[in-house]
mmCIF file of C-alpha atoms in Angstrom:
data_model
loop_
_atom_site.group_PDB
_atom_site.id
_atom_site.type_symbol
_atom_site.label_atom_id
_atom_site.label_comp_id
_atom_site.label_asym_id
_atom_site.label_seq_id
_atom_site.Cartn_x
_atom_site.Cartn_y
_atom_site.Cartn_z
ATOM 1 C CA MET Y 254 113.736 102.930 81.800
ATOM 2 C CA THR Y 255 112.976 101.383 85.085
ATOM 3 C CA PRO Y 256 109.465 100.677 86.241
ATOM 4 C CA ALA Y 257 110.009 103.330 89.024
ATOM 5 C CA VAL Y 258 110.462 106.037 86.219
ATOM 6 C CA GLN Y 259 107.481 104.899 84.285
ATOM 7 C CA ALA Y 260 105.358 105.083 87.435
ATOM 8 C CA ALA Y 261 106.633 108.725 88.103
ATOM 9 C CA LYS Y 262 106.075 109.823 84.421
ATOM 10 C CA LYS Y 263 102.608 108.083 84.265
ATOM 11 C CA ALA Y 264 101.693 110.025 87.431
ATOM 12 C CA LYS Y 265 102.798 113.353 86.001
ATOM 13 C CA VAL Y 266 104.685 114.324 89.152
ATOM 14 C CA ALA Y 267 107.710 116.618 88.869
ATOM 15 C CA PHE Y 268 110.993 114.515 89.420
ATOM 16 C CA GLN Y 269 114.650 114.463 88.336
ATOM 17 C CA LEU Y 270 116.828 111.508 87.579
ATOM 18 C CA HIS Y 271 120.481 111.439 88.916
ATOM 19 C CA SER Y 272 122.770 108.800 87.820
ATOM 20 C CA TYR Y 273 126.334 107.983 89.168
ATOM 21 C CA GLU Y 274 128.880 105.083 88.513
ATOM 22 C CA HIS Y 275 128.027 102.472 91.236
ATOM 23 C CA ASP Y 276 130.998 100.895 92.829
ATOM 24 C CA PRO Y 277 130.243 96.957 93.412
ATOM 25 C CA LYS Y 278 132.470 97.253 96.518
ATOM 26 C CA ALA Y 279 130.398 100.016 98.068
ATOM 27 C CA GLU Y 280 129.317 98.848 101.591
ATOM 28 C CA SER Y 281 126.170 101.153 101.794
ATOM 29 C CA TYR Y 282 124.280 101.725 98.681
ATOM 30 C CA GLY Y 283 122.369 104.858 100.125
ATOM 31 C CA LEU Y 284 125.618 106.535 101.479
ATOM 32 C CA GLU Y 285 127.453 105.820 98.277
ATOM 33 C CA ALA Y 286 124.544 107.615 96.400
ATOM 34 C CA ALA Y 287 124.806 110.732 98.766
ATOM 35 C CA GLU Y 288 128.549 110.873 98.317
ATOM 36 C CA ARG Y 289 128.586 110.475 94.603
ATOM 37 C CA LEU Y 290 125.939 112.855 94.108
ATOM 38 C CA GLY Y 291 127.282 115.483 96.547
ATOM 39 C CA LEU Y 292 123.994 115.448 98.662
ATOM 40 C CA PRO Y 293 123.483 115.614 102.225
ATOM 41 C CA PRO Y 294 122.696 112.100 103.725
ATOM 42 C CA ALA Y 295 119.569 113.551 105.372
ATOM 43 C CA GLN Y 296 118.110 114.091 101.890
ATOM 44 C CA VAL Y 297 118.829 110.648 100.488
ATOM 45 C CA PHE Y 298 116.282 107.866 101.556
ATOM 46 C CA LYS Y 299 117.107 104.009 101.477
ATOM 47 C CA THR Y 300 113.979 101.902 100.776
ATOM 48 C CA LEU Y 301 113.891 98.939 103.280
ATOM 49 C CA VAL Y 302 111.339 95.995 103.035
ATOM 50 C CA ALA Y 303 110.076 94.686 106.447
ATOM 51 C CA LEU Y 304 107.489 92.231 107.718
ATOM 52 C CA VAL Y 305 104.970 93.646 110.209
ATOM 53 C CA ASP Y 306 103.060 90.871 111.680
ATOM 54 C CA GLU Y 307 104.002 88.830 108.672
ATOM 55 C CA VAL Y 308 102.782 91.489 106.136
ATOM 56 C CA PRO Y 309 105.430 93.197 103.851
ATOM 57 C CA VAL Y 310 105.826 96.932 104.250
ATOM 58 C CA VAL Y 311 108.135 99.495 102.691
ATOM 59 C CA ALA Y 312 109.978 101.800 105.160
ATOM 60 C CA MET Y 313 111.935 104.494 104.056
ATOM 61 C CA VAL Y 314 114.561 106.193 106.229
ATOM 62 C CA PRO Y 315 117.412 108.579 105.527
ATOM 63 C CA VAL Y 316 120.680 106.680 104.644
ATOM 64 C CA ALA Y 317 122.659 107.711 107.614
ATOM 65 C CA HIS Y 318 120.031 106.270 109.936
ATOM 66 C CA GLN Y 319 118.714 102.954 111.064
ATOM 67 C CA LEU Y 320 115.068 101.792 111.048
ATOM 68 C CA ASP Y 321 113.500 101.303 114.169
ATOM 69 C CA LEU Y 322 111.346 98.269 113.938
ATOM 70 C CA LYS Y 323 109.328 98.896 116.944
ATOM 71 C CA CYS Y 324 108.313 102.289 115.754
ATOM 72 C CA LEU Y 325 107.504 100.746 112.315
ATOM 73 C CA ALA Y 326 105.366 98.139 113.797
ATOM 74 C CA ARG Y 327 103.570 100.839 115.902
ATOM 75 C CA ALA Y 328 103.003 103.043 112.820
ATOM 76 C CA GLN Y 329 101.475 100.058 110.935
ATOM 77 C CA GLY Y 330 99.217 99.129 114.002
ATOM 78 C CA GLY Y 331 101.067 95.948 114.348
ATOM 79 C CA LYS Y 332 102.867 94.149 117.197
ATOM 80 C CA LYS Y 333 106.145 92.952 115.695
ATOM 81 C CA ALA Y 334 108.262 93.979 112.879
ATOM 82 C CA VAL Y 335 111.404 92.284 111.265
ATOM 83 C CA MET Y 336 113.491 92.757 108.215
ATOM 84 C CA CYS Y 337 112.275 90.929 105.307
ATOM 85 C CA PRO Y 338 114.685 88.293 103.975
ATOM 86 C CA PRO Y 339 116.539 89.749 100.892
ATOM 87 C CA ASP Y 340 115.390 87.226 98.505
ATOM 88 C CA LYS Y 341 111.964 87.606 99.373
ATOM 89 C CA ALA Y 342 112.243 91.602 99.221
ATOM 90 C CA GLN Y 343 113.520 91.137 95.586
ATOM 91 C CA ARG Y 344 110.821 88.979 94.652
ATOM 92 C CA LEU Y 345 108.082 91.178 96.206
ATOM 93 C CA THR Y 346 109.425 94.363 94.694
ATOM 94 C CA GLY Y 347 110.911 93.201 91.420
ATOM 95 C CA TYR Y 348 114.175 95.074 92.058
ATOM 96 C CA VAL Y 349 117.666 94.088 93.358
ATOM 97 C CA LEU Y 350 118.941 95.007 96.664
ATOM 98 C CA GLY Y 351 120.476 98.383 96.495
ATOM 99 C CA GLY Y 352 117.965 99.334 93.678
ATOM 100 C CA ILE Y 353 114.769 98.805 95.301
ATOM 101 C CA SER Y 354 112.410 101.661 94.684
ATOM 102 C CA PRO Y 355 109.174 102.647 96.400
ATOM 103 C CA LEU Y 356 107.894 103.252 92.942
ATOM 104 C CA GLY Y 357 106.824 100.586 90.184
ATOM 105 C CA GLN Y 358 106.900 97.780 92.377
ATOM 106 C CA LYS Y 359 105.572 94.464 91.237
ATOM 107 C CA LYS Y 360 102.912 94.614 93.966
ATOM 108 C CA ARG Y 361 102.400 97.987 95.592
ATOM 109 C CA LEU Y 362 103.215 97.560 99.250
ATOM 110 C CA PRO Y 363 102.219 99.801 102.125
ATOM 111 C CA LEU Y 364 104.898 102.625 102.542
ATOM 112 C CA VAL Y 365 106.007 104.376 105.585
ATOM 113 C CA LEU Y 366 108.148 107.336 105.090
ATOM 114 C CA ASP Y 367 110.358 108.695 108.068
ATOM 115 C CA SER Y 368 108.814 112.008 109.031
ATOM 116 C CA SER Y 369 112.123 113.805 108.700
ATOM 117 C CA ALA Y 370 111.338 113.852 104.791
ATOM 118 C CA GLN Y 371 108.742 116.509 105.521
ATOM 119 C CA SER Y 372 111.424 119.016 106.312
ATOM 120 C CA GLN Y 373 113.105 118.463 102.681
ATOM 121 C CA GLN Y 374 112.001 120.026 99.621
ATOM 122 C CA ASP Y 375 112.970 117.073 97.591
ATOM 123 C CA ILE Y 376 114.158 113.771 98.566
ATOM 124 C CA TYR Y 377 116.373 111.242 96.802
ATOM 125 C CA MET Y 378 115.617 107.576 96.572
ATOM 126 C CA SER Y 379 116.606 104.588 94.288
ATOM 127 C CA ALA Y 380 114.982 104.698 90.705
ATOM 128 C CA GLY Y 381 114.966 100.926 90.245
ATOM 129 C CA ARG Y 382 118.553 100.010 89.989
ATOM 130 C CA ARG Y 383 122.066 100.787 91.643
ATOM 131 C CA GLY Y 384 123.455 103.950 90.539
ATOM 132 C CA LEU Y 385 120.180 105.629 89.511
ATOM 133 C CA GLU Y 386 118.321 108.066 91.936
ATOM 134 C CA ILE Y 387 115.078 109.780 91.569
ATOM 135 C CA ALA Y 388 114.143 112.972 93.376
ATOM 136 C CA MET Y 389 110.775 114.290 94.023
ATOM 137 C CA ALA Y 390 108.901 116.244 96.766
ATOM 138 C CA PRO Y 391 108.024 113.849 99.706
ATOM 139 C CA GLN Y 392 104.252 115.011 99.395
ATOM 140 C CA ASP Y 393 104.350 113.548 95.768
ATOM 141 C CA LEU Y 394 105.881 110.340 96.893
ATOM 142 C CA LEU Y 395 103.220 109.888 99.455
ATOM 143 C CA LYS Y 396 100.613 110.698 96.958
ATOM 144 C CA LEU Y 397 101.955 108.205 94.269
ATOM 145 C CA THR Y 398 102.460 105.350 96.815
ATOM 146 C CA GLY Y 399 99.460 105.949 99.297
ATOM 147 C CA GLY Y 400 102.128 106.064 101.907
ATOM 148 C CA LYS Y 401 102.048 107.845 105.253
ATOM 149 C CA PRO Y 402 104.709 109.876 107.214
ATOM 150 C CA ALA Y 403 105.751 108.454 110.700
ATOM 151 C CA GLU Y 404 108.867 108.665 113.025
ATOM 152 C CA ILE Y 405 110.471 105.315 112.143
ATOM 153 C CA VAL Y 406 114.335 105.914 112.731
ATOM 154 C CA ARG Y 407 116.352 104.997 115.726
ATOM 155 C CA ASP Y 408 117.804 107.776 117.707
ATOM 156 C CA LYS Y 409 118.327 110.670 115.281
ATOM 157 C CA SER Y 410 122.244 110.909 116.035
ATOM 158 C CA SER Y 411 122.971 107.377 115.326
ATOM 159 C CA LYS Y 412 124.824 106.359 112.283
ATOM 160 C CA GLU Y 413 124.947 103.168 110.418
#
């Protein structure tokens, strides 16, 4: 059981776990999850770690979209956002890339969830390891993490 699953259980929110066989050659962990689980990409969110004015922040966007760093900085009241170096993101969260979950992190980082999540009954995100997804209502995720919704994706029609 991952720290993400433990956090969801401890908080007593409704959630479901979904696992699939992860392909180490997969180019996009998020798109692989959507494909393997037969889900629309708009319902599967990737967890990214960025630095807003040097402060680590978790940003969650649908897997088929790219994070807009300017929008993230604005949402956090900052001037500039950059992607966090992978090794630092892993150290901060306690998870490996492709398995970073917004739940159960070593140190709870501020979370910004793309506002498109509000139109979904449940969203899927990493449960703390590659090949394991946790689904829950976006409101429950925000409650659990103290996160906030904001528009943080590049043009909605862009693909990665």
